[in-house]
mmCIF file of C-alpha atoms in Angstrom:
data_model
loop_
_atom_site.group_PDB
_atom_site.id
_atom_site.type_symbol
_atom_site.label_atom_id
_atom_site.label_comp_id
_atom_site.label_asym_id
_atom_site.label_seq_id
_atom_site.Cartn_x
_atom_site.Cartn_y
_atom_site.Cartn_z
ATOM 1 C CA MET A 1 30.427 -2.511 -2.644
ATOM 2 C CA SER A 2 26.986 -3.839 -1.372
ATOM 3 C CA THR A 3 26.251 -7.244 -0.726
ATOM 4 C CA ARG A 4 23.134 -8.934 -2.278
ATOM 5 C CA ILE A 5 21.254 -12.308 -2.144
ATOM 6 C CA TYR A 6 19.929 -13.214 -5.576
ATOM 7 C CA PHE A 7 18.753 -16.007 -7.710
ATOM 8 C CA GLU A 8 19.195 -16.921 -11.285
ATOM 9 C CA GLU A 9 16.599 -19.761 -11.567
ATOM 10 C CA TYR A 10 13.656 -20.601 -9.737
ATOM 11 C CA GLY A 11 13.898 -23.286 -7.001
ATOM 12 C CA SER A 12 14.440 -24.084 -3.400
ATOM 13 C CA SER A 13 16.261 -21.842 -1.158
ATOM 14 C CA GLN A 14 19.467 -23.525 -2.465
ATOM 15 C CA VAL A 15 19.299 -21.440 -5.525
ATOM 16 C CA LEU A 16 20.096 -18.340 -3.559
ATOM 17 C CA LYS A 17 23.718 -17.029 -4.067
ATOM 18 C CA VAL A 18 25.618 -14.535 -2.188
ATOM 19 C CA GLY A 19 27.243 -11.562 -4.515
ATOM 20 C CA THR A 20 28.177 -8.073 -4.438
ATOM 21 C CA GLU A 21 27.152 -5.006 -6.730
ATOM 22 C CA GLU A 22 28.529 -1.550 -7.057
ATOM 23 C CA LEU A 23 25.480 0.868 -6.882
ATOM 24 C CA PRO A 24 25.345 3.997 -8.951
ATOM 25 C CA GLU A 25 24.483 7.545 -7.558
ATOM 26 C CA PRO A 26 20.996 7.990 -6.778
ATOM 27 C CA GLY A 27 18.946 9.407 -9.825
ATOM 28 C CA GLU A 28 15.955 11.847 -9.833
ATOM 29 C CA GLY A 29 13.582 10.661 -7.379
ATOM 30 C CA GLN A 30 15.809 7.955 -6.138
ATOM 31 C CA VAL A 31 17.342 7.324 -2.436
ATOM 32 C CA LEU A 32 20.200 5.174 -1.450
ATOM 33 C CA VAL A 33 19.546 3.419 1.936
ATOM 34 C CA GLU A 34 21.657 1.384 4.104
ATOM 35 C CA PHE A 35 19.545 -1.407 5.381
ATOM 36 C CA ARG A 36 19.964 -2.203 8.865
ATOM 37 C CA ALA A 37 17.278 -4.824 9.184
ATOM 38 C CA VAL A 38 15.435 -6.863 6.477
ATOM 39 C CA SER A 39 12.208 -8.923 7.287
ATOM 40 C CA VAL A 40 11.685 -12.284 5.733
ATOM 41 C CA ASN A 41 8.014 -13.132 4.673
ATOM 42 C CA PRO A 42 6.409 -16.272 3.099
ATOM 43 C CA ILE A 43 6.023 -14.358 -0.048
ATOM 44 C CA ASP A 44 9.922 -14.340 -0.396
ATOM 45 C CA TRP A 45 10.273 -18.284 -0.733
ATOM 46 C CA ARG A 46 7.385 -18.491 -3.123
ATOM 47 C CA LEU A 47 8.672 -16.013 -5.261
ATOM 48 C CA VAL A 48 12.049 -17.802 -5.467
ATOM 49 C CA ALA A 49 10.148 -21.184 -6.039
ATOM 50 C CA GLY A 50 8.549 -19.396 -9.009
ATOM 51 C CA HIS A 51 5.175 -19.996 -7.415
ATOM 52 C CA LEU A 52 4.187 -16.266 -8.485
ATOM 53 C CA LYS A 53 5.798 -16.221 -11.947
ATOM 54 C CA GLN A 54 2.372 -16.712 -13.762
ATOM 55 C CA TRP A 55 1.256 -13.279 -12.193
ATOM 56 C CA SER A 56 4.475 -11.635 -11.597
ATOM 57 C CA PRO A 57 7.262 -12.918 -13.909
ATOM 58 C CA LEU A 58 10.618 -11.432 -13.039
ATOM 59 C CA GLU A 59 13.730 -10.659 -14.857
ATOM 60 C CA LEU A 60 16.434 -12.798 -13.751
ATOM 61 C CA PRO A 61 18.779 -12.582 -11.851
ATOM 62 C CA ALA A 62 16.615 -11.211 -9.084
ATOM 63 C CA VAL A 63 16.861 -10.068 -5.476
ATOM 64 C CA PRO A 64 13.800 -11.154 -2.756
ATOM 65 C CA GLY A 65 12.707 -9.361 -0.198
ATOM 66 C CA CYS A 66 9.794 -6.627 0.199
ATOM 67 C CA GLU A 67 10.429 -4.926 3.322
ATOM 68 C CA ALA A 68 13.151 -3.235 5.305
ATOM 69 C CA ALA A 69 14.437 -0.312 7.556
ATOM 70 C CA GLY A 70 17.569 1.471 7.446
ATOM 71 C CA VAL A 71 19.281 4.925 7.032
ATOM 72 C CA VAL A 72 19.411 7.074 3.911
ATOM 73 C CA ALA A 73 22.896 7.247 2.656
ATOM 74 C CA ALA A 74 22.455 9.741 -0.456
ATOM 75 C CA VAL A 75 19.675 11.148 -2.279
ATOM 76 C CA GLY A 76 19.159 12.233 -6.069
ATOM 77 C CA PRO A 77 19.616 15.465 -7.488
ATOM 78 C CA ALA A 78 17.230 18.333 -6.298
ATOM 79 C CA PHE A 79 15.177 16.213 -3.941
ATOM 80 C CA GLU A 80 13.707 17.274 -0.759
ATOM 81 C CA GLY A 81 11.877 14.636 0.854
ATOM 82 C CA PHE A 82 14.541 12.683 2.776
ATOM 83 C CA GLY A 83 17.992 13.863 3.846
ATOM 84 C CA VAL A 84 21.221 11.808 4.532
ATOM 85 C CA GLY A 85 20.972 10.100 7.836
ATOM 86 C CA ASP A 86 17.190 9.984 8.098
ATOM 87 C CA GLU A 87 15.844 6.786 9.232
ATOM 88 C CA VAL A 88 13.106 4.996 7.002
ATOM 89 C CA ILE A 89 11.154 2.353 6.476
ATOM 90 C CA TRP A 90 11.214 0.607 2.831
ATOM 91 C CA ASN A 91 8.454 -1.540 1.157
ATOM 92 C CA GLY A 92 8.600 -2.635 -2.345
ATOM 93 C CA LEU A 93 7.951 -5.749 -4.545
ATOM 94 C CA ILE A 94 11.612 -7.349 -4.782
ATOM 95 C CA GLY A 95 14.924 -6.335 -3.890
ATOM 96 C CA GLY A 96 15.380 -6.243 -0.196
ATOM 97 C CA TYR A 97 18.079 -8.832 0.520
ATOM 98 C CA ARG A 98 20.891 -6.441 0.218
ATOM 99 C CA THR A 99 23.283 -4.522 2.654
ATOM 100 C CA GLU A 100 21.944 -1.273 0.672
ATOM 101 C CA ALA A 101 19.506 -0.581 -2.007
ATOM 102 C CA LEU A 102 18.719 2.208 -4.671
ATOM 103 C CA VAL A 103 15.099 2.778 -4.169
ATOM 104 C CA PRO A 104 12.243 4.906 -5.321
ATOM 105 C CA ALA A 105 11.541 7.769 -2.602
ATOM 106 C CA ASP A 106 7.906 6.842 -2.961
ATOM 107 C CA GLN A 107 8.517 3.504 -1.282
ATOM 108 C CA LEU A 108 9.953 5.109 1.810
ATOM 109 C CA THR A 109 8.156 5.986 5.012
ATOM 110 C CA PRO A 110 9.619 7.982 7.859
ATOM 111 C CA LEU A 111 10.610 5.536 10.968
ATOM 112 C CA PRO A 112 9.014 7.317 14.062
ATOM 113 C CA ALA A 113 11.242 8.005 16.995
ATOM 114 C CA GLY A 114 11.191 5.235 19.442
ATOM 115 C CA VAL A 115 10.831 2.113 16.927
ATOM 116 C CA ASP A 116 13.967 0.318 16.320
ATOM 117 C CA PHE A 117 15.114 -1.058 12.864
ATOM 118 C CA GLU A 118 14.195 -4.609 13.484
ATOM 119 C CA GLN A 119 10.465 -3.707 14.483
ATOM 120 C CA ALA A 120 10.219 -1.151 11.731
ATOM 121 C CA ALA A 121 11.351 -3.829 9.152
ATOM 122 C CA CYS A 122 8.324 -5.906 10.000
ATOM 123 C CA LEU A 123 5.730 -3.002 9.766
ATOM 124 C CA PRO A 124 4.872 -2.764 6.112
ATOM 125 C CA VAL A 125 3.517 -6.289 5.219
ATOM 126 C CA ALA A 126 2.266 -7.691 8.602
ATOM 127 C CA GLY A 127 1.431 -4.392 10.353
ATOM 128 C CA GLY A 128 0.066 -2.712 6.970
ATOM 129 C CA THR A 129 -1.911 -5.852 6.069
ATOM 130 C CA ALA A 130 -3.551 -6.090 9.349
ATOM 131 C CA TYR A 131 -4.355 -2.516 9.696
ATOM 132 C CA SER A 132 -6.037 -2.511 6.267
ATOM 133 C CA ALA A 133 -7.956 -5.445 6.910
ATOM 134 C CA LEU A 134 -9.541 -4.159 10.244
ATOM 135 C CA LYS A 135 -10.081 -0.917 8.724
ATOM 136 C CA GLN A 136 -11.913 -2.704 5.760
ATOM 137 C CA LEU A 137 -14.039 -4.473 8.513
ATOM 138 C CA GLU A 138 -14.818 -1.168 10.169
ATOM 139 C CA LEU A 139 -13.806 -2.648 13.322
ATOM 140 C CA GLY A 140 -14.850 -0.806 16.574
ATOM 141 C CA ALA A 141 -15.377 -1.146 20.079
ATOM 142 C CA GLU A 142 -18.735 -3.015 19.823
ATOM 143 C CA ASP A 143 -16.985 -5.753 17.907
ATOM 144 C CA THR A 144 -16.029 -9.266 18.501
ATOM 145 C CA VAL A 145 -13.388 -10.262 15.944
ATOM 146 C CA LEU A 146 -12.232 -13.750 14.857
ATOM 147 C CA ILE A 147 -8.613 -13.984 13.586
ATOM 148 C CA HIS A 148 -7.813 -17.262 11.898
ATOM 149 C CA ALA A 149 -3.814 -18.050 12.735
ATOM 150 C CA ALA A 150 -3.606 -15.129 15.173
ATOM 151 C CA ALA A 151 -0.214 -16.292 16.422
ATOM 152 C CA GLY A 152 1.427 -15.530 12.857
ATOM 153 C CA GLY A 153 2.664 -12.258 11.481
ATOM 154 C CA VAL A 154 -0.336 -10.712 10.312
ATOM 155 C CA GLY A 155 -2.475 -12.470 12.832
ATOM 156 C CA SER A 156 -0.508 -11.296 15.870
ATOM 157 C CA ALA A 157 -0.330 -7.711 14.330
ATOM 158 C CA ALA A 158 -4.155 -7.870 13.917
ATOM 159 C CA VAL A 159 -4.634 -8.976 17.518
ATOM 160 C CA GLN A 160 -3.038 -5.879 18.643
ATOM 161 C CA ILE A 161 -4.520 -3.432 16.469
ATOM 162 C CA ALA A 162 -7.829 -4.792 16.973
ATOM 163 C CA GLN A 163 -7.751 -4.323 20.510
ATOM 164 C CA ALA A 164 -6.423 -0.602 19.828
ATOM 165 C CA PHE A 165 -9.634 -0.290 18.090
ATOM 166 C CA GLY A 166 -11.324 -1.497 21.264
ATOM 167 C CA ALA A 167 -12.647 -4.855 19.903
ATOM 168 C CA ARG A 168 -12.856 -8.098 21.585
ATOM 169 C CA VAL A 169 -10.464 -10.670 20.102
ATOM 170 C CA ILE A 170 -10.731 -14.344 19.532
ATOM 171 C CA GLY A 171 -7.897 -16.079 17.833
ATOM 172 C CA THR A 172 -7.070 -19.291 16.379
ATOM 173 C CA ALA A 173 -3.773 -21.126 17.212
ATOM 174 C CA SER A 174 -2.142 -24.435 18.061
ATOM 175 C CA GLU A 175 -1.960 -25.485 21.778
ATOM 176 C CA ALA A 176 1.788 -24.350 21.683
ATOM 177 C CA ASN A 177 0.784 -20.841 20.713
ATOM 178 C CA GLN A 178 -2.228 -20.303 22.966
ATOM 179 C CA GLU A 179 -0.393 -18.877 25.856
ATOM 180 C CA TYR A 180 1.427 -16.426 23.518
ATOM 181 C CA LEU A 181 -2.083 -15.200 22.396
ATOM 182 C CA ARG A 182 -3.082 -14.685 26.037
ATOM 183 C CA GLU A 183 -0.085 -12.429 26.474
ATOM 184 C CA LEU A 184 -1.143 -10.590 23.682
ATOM 185 C CA GLY A 185 -4.598 -10.041 24.991
ATOM 186 C CA ALA A 186 -6.800 -12.608 22.603
ATOM 187 C CA GLU A 187 -8.682 -15.230 23.645
ATOM 188 C CA PRO A 188 -7.432 -18.614 21.966
ATOM 189 C CA VAL A 189 -9.175 -21.282 20.445
ATOM 190 C CA THR A 190 -7.702 -24.455 18.800
ATOM 191 C CA TYR A 191 -8.151 -24.433 14.872
ATOM 192 C CA GLY A 192 -9.563 -27.325 12.925
ATOM 193 C CA PRO A 193 -12.884 -29.262 12.681
ATOM 194 C CA GLY A 194 -15.286 -28.142 15.253
ATOM 195 C CA LEU A 195 -14.093 -24.522 15.377
ATOM 196 C CA ALA A 196 -17.218 -22.879 15.074
ATOM 197 C CA ASP A 197 -18.538 -24.756 18.196
ATOM 198 C CA ARG A 198 -15.584 -23.811 20.153
ATOM 199 C CA VAL A 199 -15.911 -20.253 19.320
ATOM 200 C CA ARG A 200 -19.809 -20.376 20.443
ATOM 201 C CA LEU A 201 -18.769 -21.760 23.830
ATOM 202 C CA LEU A 202 -16.530 -18.314 24.055
ATOM 203 C CA THR A 203 -19.211 -15.937 22.917
ATOM 204 C CA ASP A 204 -22.519 -17.767 24.148
ATOM 205 C CA GLY A 205 -23.948 -17.682 20.743
ATOM 206 C CA ALA A 206 -23.408 -17.934 17.008
ATOM 207 C CA GLU A 207 -24.209 -14.320 16.634
ATOM 208 C CA SER A 208 -21.665 -12.917 19.047
ATOM 209 C CA VAL A 209 -18.859 -12.834 16.523
ATOM 210 C CA THR A 210 -19.318 -9.839 14.276
ATOM 211 C CA ALA A 211 -16.066 -9.844 12.066
ATOM 212 C CA VAL A 212 -13.535 -12.302 10.746
ATOM 213 C CA LEU A 213 -10.175 -12.016 9.449
ATOM 214 C CA ASP A 214 -8.840 -15.230 7.649
ATOM 215 C CA THR A 215 -5.219 -15.371 7.019
ATOM 216 C CA VAL A 216 -5.210 -19.224 6.606
ATOM 217 C CA GLY A 217 -7.977 -19.781 3.594
ATOM 218 C CA SER A 218 -8.334 -23.506 4.594
ATOM 219 C CA ASP A 219 -11.444 -25.361 4.207
ATOM 220 C CA ASP A 220 -11.874 -25.334 7.982
ATOM 221 C CA SER A 221 -11.399 -21.739 8.410
ATOM 222 C CA VAL A 222 -13.395 -20.798 5.495
ATOM 223 C CA ALA A 223 -16.392 -23.174 6.717
ATOM 224 C CA ALA A 224 -16.071 -21.674 10.238
ATOM 225 C CA THR A 225 -16.154 -18.048 9.203
ATOM 226 C CA ALA A 226 -19.355 -18.689 7.016
ATOM 227 C CA GLU A 227 -21.193 -20.644 9.721
ATOM 228 C CA LEU A 228 -20.447 -17.832 12.404
ATOM 229 C CA LEU A 229 -21.163 -15.008 10.265
ATOM 230 C CA GLN A 230 -23.803 -16.626 8.195
ATOM 231 C CA GLY A 231 -22.889 -15.171 4.976
ATOM 232 C CA GLY A 232 -19.378 -13.675 5.559
ATOM 233 C CA SER A 233 -20.634 -9.958 4.868
ATOM 234 C CA ARG A 234 -17.889 -8.759 7.426
ATOM 235 C CA ALA A 235 -15.130 -11.046 6.914
ATOM 236 C CA VAL A 236 -11.876 -10.456 4.896
ATOM 237 C CA THR A 237 -9.036 -12.843 3.785
ATOM 238 C CA THR A 238 -5.475 -12.475 2.931
ATOM 239 C CA VAL A 239 -5.535 -15.911 1.151
ATOM 240 C CA PRO A 240 -8.189 -15.053 -1.637
ATOM 241 C CA GLY A 241 -9.413 -18.167 -3.926
ATOM 242 C CA LYS A 242 -12.405 -20.019 -4.799
ATOM 243 C CA ARG A 243 -13.182 -21.412 -1.545
ATOM 244 C CA SER A 244 -13.138 -17.825 0.076
ATOM 245 C CA SER A 245 -15.193 -16.230 -2.792
ATOM 246 C CA GLU A 246 -17.850 -18.663 -2.770
ATOM 247 C CA ALA A 247 -18.222 -18.362 0.928
ATOM 248 C CA GLY A 248 -18.439 -14.417 0.554
ATOM 249 C CA LEU A 249 -15.243 -13.359 1.924
ATOM 250 C CA ALA A 250 -13.725 -10.215 0.511
ATOM 251 C CA ALA A 251 -9.898 -9.897 -0.317
ATOM 252 C CA VAL A 252 -8.116 -7.517 1.821
ATOM 253 C CA ARG A 253 -7.369 -4.233 0.059
ATOM 254 C CA GLN A 254 -4.200 -2.511 0.976
ATOM 255 C CA LEU A 255 -4.877 0.934 2.164
ATOM 256 C CA GLU A 256 -2.799 3.968 1.293
ATOM 257 C CA GLY A 257 -1.200 5.350 4.347
ATOM 258 C CA ARG A 258 -1.362 2.009 6.013
ATOM 259 C CA ILE A 259 2.527 1.937 6.881
ATOM 260 C CA VAL A 260 2.261 5.284 8.370
ATOM 261 C CA GLU A 261 -0.474 4.192 10.542
ATOM 262 C CA ALA A 262 0.948 1.022 11.605
ATOM 263 C CA ALA A 263 4.245 2.755 12.402
ATOM 264 C CA THR A 264 2.144 5.466 14.552
ATOM 265 C CA LEU A 265 0.554 2.390 16.619
ATOM 266 C CA ALA A 266 4.117 0.891 17.111
ATOM 267 C CA ALA A 267 5.585 4.335 18.329
ATOM 268 C CA GLU A 268 2.753 4.546 20.579
ATOM 269 C CA GLY A 269 3.465 1.050 22.252
ATOM 270 C CA GLN A 270 0.327 -0.528 20.900
ATOM 271 C CA LEU A 271 2.087 -2.769 18.112
ATOM 272 C CA THR A 272 5.124 -4.759 18.542
ATOM 273 C CA PHE A 273 6.538 -7.874 16.703
ATOM 274 C CA THR A 274 8.117 -11.065 18.300
ATOM 275 C CA ILE A 275 11.174 -11.593 16.599
ATOM 276 C CA ALA A 276 11.584 -15.430 16.435
ATOM 277 C CA HIS A 277 14.860 -15.571 14.534
ATOM 278 C CA ARG A 278 17.707 -12.894 13.919
ATOM 279 C CA MET A 279 19.976 -14.023 11.302
ATOM 280 C CA PRO A 280 22.935 -12.610 9.221
ATOM 281 C CA LEU A 281 21.950 -11.619 5.833
ATOM 282 C CA ILE A 282 24.093 -14.278 4.250
ATOM 283 C CA GLU A 283 21.988 -16.910 5.896
ATOM 284 C CA ALA A 284 19.141 -16.104 3.778
ATOM 285 C CA ALA A 285 18.729 -19.229 2.448
ATOM 286 C CA GLU A 286 18.317 -20.922 5.901
ATOM 287 C CA ALA A 287 15.867 -18.183 6.800
ATOM 288 C CA LEU A 288 13.713 -19.171 3.715
ATOM 289 C CA GLU A 289 13.574 -22.556 4.747
ATOM 290 C CA ILE A 290 12.467 -21.768 8.148
ATOM 291 C CA SER A 291 9.719 -19.578 6.746
ATOM 292 C CA ARG A 292 8.714 -22.282 4.123
ATOM 293 C CA ALA A 293 8.299 -24.786 7.054
ATOM 294 C CA GLY A 294 5.778 -22.389 8.631
ATOM 295 C CA HIS A 295 4.016 -22.853 11.980
ATOM 296 C CA GLY A 296 6.338 -20.391 13.457
ATOM 297 C CA ARG A 297 5.550 -17.498 15.964
ATOM 298 C CA GLY A 298 6.655 -14.112 15.183
ATOM 299 C CA LYS A 299 9.053 -12.719 12.502
ATOM 300 C CA ILE A 300 12.269 -13.473 10.962
ATOM 301 C CA VAL A 301 14.885 -10.773 10.541
ATOM 302 C CA LEU A 302 17.976 -10.853 8.571
ATOM 303 C CA LEU A 303 20.695 -8.551 9.725
ATOM 304 C CA PRO A 304 23.104 -7.077 6.826
#
């Protein structure tokens, strides 16, 4: 029997329930994966709260969770892509808060040697999004990139990937997270009003920032981006909306192969995630509350 965390109605984390299910044998193109680590993301609590039902209505009951890592336990008939015992990374839309899951094979990525399950579970969303964003910016060694909320999951991944691309990195963060950014190799600045001026002090002029990744989408971050880039032609955002669109910030486009690329960087030691909380799967409700509160550093991982 497999354990799952599910909800039958939209609401706070308290609507989550713990249950069991008996999964069938994998069908054609399916793989049964025993999850060893499941990553928690802000989209999970938003999904449970019903914030996304206008765009992505769910058939309830539903299981949250969009990324995990584990071991192949069984494969469908005549399947040659993965074998029993293979270590894999999973990324889907929902369904991850489980001890094991039956998933389409095309949602799996081989886990490279040297990357553990906890790190692997964090790769698809944060690592894949950061990689996609920086490739979309065509970031290179001649660039100085400003990353808004650089201590968060996507932000901290982007700091490391940008450096792997050879760029200079400036990152916004609270005072409490600035030493953490220095450890990652970024130059920290405090977010909020006056941000553009503080960035100019670091770069000796308004033209020194050549690209921006905004993972916040606030009035301050959008205004500072538009001011520093004077038009936002090399700026992307993970939080598209009216403000960002009016300022000329493009939404991040998720690239094919992004998880493979992020996993390769992790295997090479160029991308690691700080695990802020390790919690049993059955404490998923508490994990969602921590995620909803925000302002955290690093990732939350559930251990089935």
